[in-house]
Every structure is written in structure tokens, then in C-alpha cells.
Short mmCIF file of C-alpha atoms in Angstrom, two decimals:
data_model
loop_
_atom_site.label_atom_id
_atom_site.label_comp_id
_atom_site.label_asym_id
_atom_site.label_seq_id
_atom_site.Cartn_x
_atom_site.Cartn_y
_atom_site.Cartn_z
CA MET A 1 4.34 24.83 -0.80
CA ILE A 2 3.82 21.94 1.62
CA ASP A 3 6.35 19.11 1.50
CA LYS A 4 4.08 16.08 1.49
CA SER A 5 6.85 13.48 1.38
CA HIS A 6 7.07 13.08 5.16
CA ARG A 7 3.47 13.54 6.26
CA THR A 8 2.14 11.48 9.09
CA TRP A 9 -1.50 10.50 9.23
CA ASN A 10 -3.12 11.36 12.55
CA ARG A 11 -5.92 8.85 13.02
CA THR A 12 -7.53 10.56 15.99
CA ASP A 13 -8.66 13.94 14.77
CA ALA A 14 -11.13 13.42 11.99
CA TYR A 15 -14.08 11.51 10.70
CA MET A 16 -15.94 13.49 8.07
CA PRO A 17 -14.76 15.50 5.12
CA ASP A 18 -16.51 18.71 6.10
CA THR A 19 -14.52 21.87 5.29
CA PRO A 20 -12.13 21.79 8.32
CA ARG A 21 -11.77 18.01 8.01
CA LEU A 22 -11.24 18.26 4.28
CA THR A 23 -8.45 20.77 4.88
CA THR A 24 -6.84 18.39 7.38
CA CYS A 25 -7.16 15.45 4.99
CA PHE A 26 -5.64 17.51 2.20
CA ALA A 27 -2.71 18.51 4.40
CA LEU A 28 -2.04 14.92 5.51
CA THR A 29 -2.50 13.04 2.24
CA PHE A 30 -1.34 13.16 -1.34
CA LEU A 31 -4.92 13.57 -2.54
CA THR A 32 -6.77 16.56 -3.92
CA THR A 33 -9.95 17.69 -2.18
CA ILE A 34 -12.02 16.17 -4.98
CA GLU A 35 -10.17 12.85 -4.62
CA ILE A 36 -10.74 12.92 -0.85
CA GLN A 37 -14.46 13.39 -1.46
CA HIS A 38 -14.42 10.45 -3.91
CA VAL A 39 -12.62 8.30 -1.34
CA HIS A 40 -15.21 9.28 1.26
CA GLN A 41 -18.04 8.38 -1.13
CA LYS A 42 -16.41 5.01 -1.86
CA PHE A 43 -15.99 4.32 1.85
CA MET A 44 -19.65 5.15 2.49
CA GLN A 45 -20.71 3.00 -0.47
CA LEU A 46 -18.71 0.05 0.87
CA ALA A 47 -19.96 0.63 4.43
CA GLY A 48 -23.60 0.51 3.41
CA GLU A 49 -25.87 1.70 6.20
CA VAL A 50 -23.88 3.94 8.53
CA THR A 51 -25.07 4.26 12.10
CA ASP A 52 -22.13 6.20 13.53
CA PHE A 53 -19.55 7.54 11.12
CA LYS A 54 -16.99 8.13 13.88
CA THR A 55 -16.81 4.42 14.64
CA GLN A 56 -17.77 3.07 11.20
CA VAL A 57 -15.45 0.42 9.79
CA ILE A 58 -15.35 -1.68 6.67
CA THR A 59 -13.90 -5.15 6.32
CA SER A 60 -10.90 -6.33 4.33
CA ALA A 61 -13.36 -8.24 2.15
CA GLN A 62 -15.17 -4.98 1.37
CA VAL A 63 -11.87 -3.25 0.56
CA SER A 64 -10.87 -6.23 -1.59
CA SER A 65 -14.06 -5.80 -3.60
CA ILE A 66 -12.68 -2.60 -5.16
CA PRO A 67 -11.91 -3.69 -8.74
CA ALA A 68 -8.26 -2.49 -8.73
CA ILE A 69 -7.59 -4.34 -5.48
CA GLN A 70 -9.73 -7.37 -6.32
CA VAL A 71 -7.40 -8.34 -9.19
CA ASN A 72 -4.19 -7.58 -7.27
CA PRO A 73 -2.34 -10.75 -6.26
CA PHE A 74 -1.26 -8.99 -3.06
CA LYS A 75 -4.73 -7.89 -1.91
CA ASP A 76 -4.42 -9.84 1.36
CA GLN A 77 -1.11 -8.15 2.15
CA ILE A 78 -2.45 -4.72 1.14
CA CYS A 79 -5.29 -5.14 3.61
CA LYS A 80 -2.95 -6.44 6.30
CA VAL A 81 -0.55 -3.51 5.93
CA PHE A 82 -3.17 -0.74 5.89
CA SER A 83 -5.56 -2.11 8.52
CA TRP A 84 -4.26 -1.44 11.99
CA ASN A 85 -6.26 -4.07 13.80
CA LYS A 86 -6.00 -7.84 13.82
CA GLU A 87 -9.50 -8.35 12.46
CA GLY A 88 -8.67 -6.53 9.21
CA LEU A 89 -11.18 -3.74 9.75
CA PHE A 90 -10.62 -0.34 8.15
CA SER A 91 -11.64 2.98 9.63
CA PHE A 92 -12.13 5.86 7.21
CA ASP A 93 -8.69 7.17 8.16
CA GLU A 94 -7.02 3.87 7.28
CA PHE A 95 -8.93 3.64 4.01
CA LEU A 96 -7.97 7.22 3.17
CA GLU A 97 -4.33 6.52 4.01
CA MET A 98 -4.33 3.50 1.69
CA MET A 99 -5.86 5.46 -1.17
CA SER A 100 -3.37 8.29 -0.58
CA VAL A 101 -0.38 5.94 -0.77
CA PHE A 102 -1.72 4.41 -3.98
CA SER A 103 -2.46 7.81 -5.53
CA GLU A 104 -0.45 9.10 -8.47
CA ASN A 105 0.85 11.98 -6.34
CA ALA A 106 2.32 9.93 -3.48
CA SER A 107 6.08 10.24 -3.26
CA LEU A 108 8.39 7.46 -4.34
CA SER A 109 9.71 7.25 -0.78
CA VAL A 110 6.24 6.64 0.69
CA LYS A 111 5.34 4.13 -2.01
CA ALA A 112 8.61 2.25 -1.46
CA ASP A 113 7.97 2.07 2.29
CA TYR A 114 4.52 0.53 1.84
CA ALA A 115 5.61 -1.71 -1.04
CA PHE A 116 8.34 -3.14 1.16
CA ARG A 117 5.81 -3.95 3.88
CA ILE A 118 3.46 -5.53 1.34
CA TYR A 119 6.19 -7.66 -0.25
CA ASP A 120 7.66 -8.74 3.10
CA LEU A 121 5.25 -11.65 3.08
CA ASN A 122 6.75 -13.52 6.05
CA GLY A 123 7.02 -10.37 8.19
CA ASN A 124 10.71 -10.66 9.07
CA ASP A 125 11.57 -7.07 8.01
CA TYR A 126 13.52 -8.31 4.98
CA ILE A 127 12.54 -9.47 1.54
CA ASP A 128 14.28 -12.80 1.58
CA GLN A 129 14.41 -15.67 -0.89
CA GLU A 130 11.16 -17.12 0.46
CA ASP A 131 9.41 -13.76 -0.06
CA ILE A 132 10.84 -13.36 -3.56
CA ARG A 133 9.77 -16.89 -4.49
CA ASN A 134 6.24 -16.23 -3.23
CA ILE A 135 6.12 -12.82 -4.96
CA ILE A 136 7.06 -14.50 -8.25
CA LEU A 137 4.44 -17.21 -7.72
CA ARG A 138 1.78 -14.60 -7.01
CA LEU A 139 2.73 -12.47 -10.02
CA THR A 140 2.79 -15.46 -12.37
CA TYR A 141 -0.25 -17.13 -10.78
CA GLY A 142 1.92 -20.17 -10.08
CA MET A 143 2.71 -20.67 -13.74
CA MET A 144 6.54 -20.45 -13.51
CA ASP A 145 8.61 -23.57 -13.00
CA GLU A 146 11.10 -23.91 -10.12
CA THR A 147 14.14 -23.62 -12.37
CA ASN A 148 13.06 -20.25 -13.73
CA ILE A 149 12.02 -19.10 -10.26
CA SER A 150 15.50 -19.93 -8.95
CA VAL A 151 17.14 -18.07 -11.83
CA LEU A 152 14.94 -15.03 -11.21
CA ILE A 153 15.61 -15.06 -7.45
CA HIS A 154 19.35 -15.20 -8.16
CA TYR A 155 19.07 -12.31 -10.65
CA ILE A 156 17.04 -10.15 -8.24
CA LEU A 157 19.47 -10.73 -5.39
CA ASP A 158 22.48 -10.23 -7.67
CA GLU A 159 21.08 -6.81 -8.65
CA GLY A 160 19.78 -5.65 -5.28
CA ASP A 161 21.53 -7.47 -2.43
CA LEU A 162 24.44 -5.09 -1.89
CA ASN A 163 25.80 -6.77 1.25
CA ASN A 164 25.37 -10.33 -0.13
CA ASP A 165 23.38 -11.64 2.83
CA GLY A 166 20.80 -13.39 0.64
CA MET A 167 17.97 -10.91 1.26
CA LEU A 168 16.94 -7.32 0.65
CA SER A 169 16.86 -4.84 3.50
CA PHE A 170 14.58 -1.83 3.16
CA SER A 171 17.44 0.37 1.94
CA GLU A 172 18.45 -2.23 -0.67
CA PHE A 173 14.82 -2.60 -1.77
CA LYS A 174 14.43 1.17 -2.02
CA ASN A 175 17.61 1.36 -4.09
CA VAL A 176 16.15 -1.17 -6.54
CA ILE A 177 12.82 0.67 -6.65
CA GLU A 178 14.50 4.01 -7.32
CA ARG A 179 16.09 2.47 -10.44
CA SER A 180 12.74 1.15 -11.68
CA PRO A 181 11.19 3.82 -13.88
CA ASP A 182 7.73 2.22 -13.92
CA PHE A 183 7.36 1.51 -10.21
CA GLN A 184 5.73 4.76 -9.11
CA LYS A 185 3.18 4.58 -11.91
CA SER A 186 2.43 0.87 -11.42
CA PHE A 187 2.02 1.21 -7.62
CA THR A 188 -1.14 3.26 -8.19
CA ILE A 189 -4.86 2.71 -7.87
CA ARG A 190 -7.06 4.94 -9.98
CA PHE A 191 -10.47 5.74 -8.58
#
């Protein structure tokens, strides 16, 4: 049995889910072959007219049009984390990697790694009070008052900030996530 918890996605070796490519995609993702084919179909649908599949990209706006992402308050961050270029363009490999991470079969470790990057809104490699405040505002659509936000920030840091530096490192974040029974199921996109 293949241990899929530490797979690395090689972006250079594949472009189409033909049989050898499908085997490679299966080995490098948490997706079944049928799910890979569905992801490929979705990518092609979003791309519209394809002139050269090897260089075909889709935009963050196209990715954000997927219903499960469209309603996600972190859709901008999701696109930023999974797109490897500054213009927010997605190759098929990047799109496939995103769908793999959000699949039901992705490991908790992989999901925690990507969730940390998504929730690190200011990009300082920590989830600090500013990030937590903005996460709360996004999740509540700005409908929580400052007093309750402050209480919630204090509670989150009291529970997760083991070294009392006022922010969550990746290991502290992962520790919190590992104690959250619903995280792995909620960090999923069904397609």
C-alpha cells in the first residue's frame, strides 16, 4: 500500500490523464482515477476552448466560480496558496493539487499544512492576532462586534498558543487542528 501522506506533486511531468498520466496522478494525489477524470473534465470546462493543453491555464476567477469555492470566505487565499504564479493562473497540475488537498482522502497533515497557509492572511508564517481577527470577520461576514472578537481571539490563543508569544506557529496550529474532530471533514470540497 502506498503511503500518500508525504507525496510531492511533480508539476513537470504530466498534462493529460491518459493511462500513464492517470497512473502518475493517482500515485501523487489523494484522488481516485475517477475523481482525477472528473477534475480534468472540470478544468477543461473552466478553460473553455483549449488550444494547447500543455500550456493551458485557468484564472483565479474561473477557479472561484466553482460553487464550493465561490461561497468560501477564503477563496482569494485558496487561489493565492494553490496558484504558483503572481497572476493567479492555474495549470492543470495546480488545479489537481488543490482538488487533491480538498478531497476527503487527503491526510490530516496535508490539510493542516495548506489550512495554515490559507489562514496566514498577512503572510508572516504565523497565525497572529491580526490573522485571527480577520479570520473571524470573514467567517462571520463582519457581523461580530469587537468585544466578542477580542474574547474569541483570547480564547483561541489561550487554547493553542503553547509558548505564549501571542501567535500560533505551524506546530501549534497543527496541534489545535488535530484536536478538532470536524476539521478534516470540513476542509473538503465535494465535486
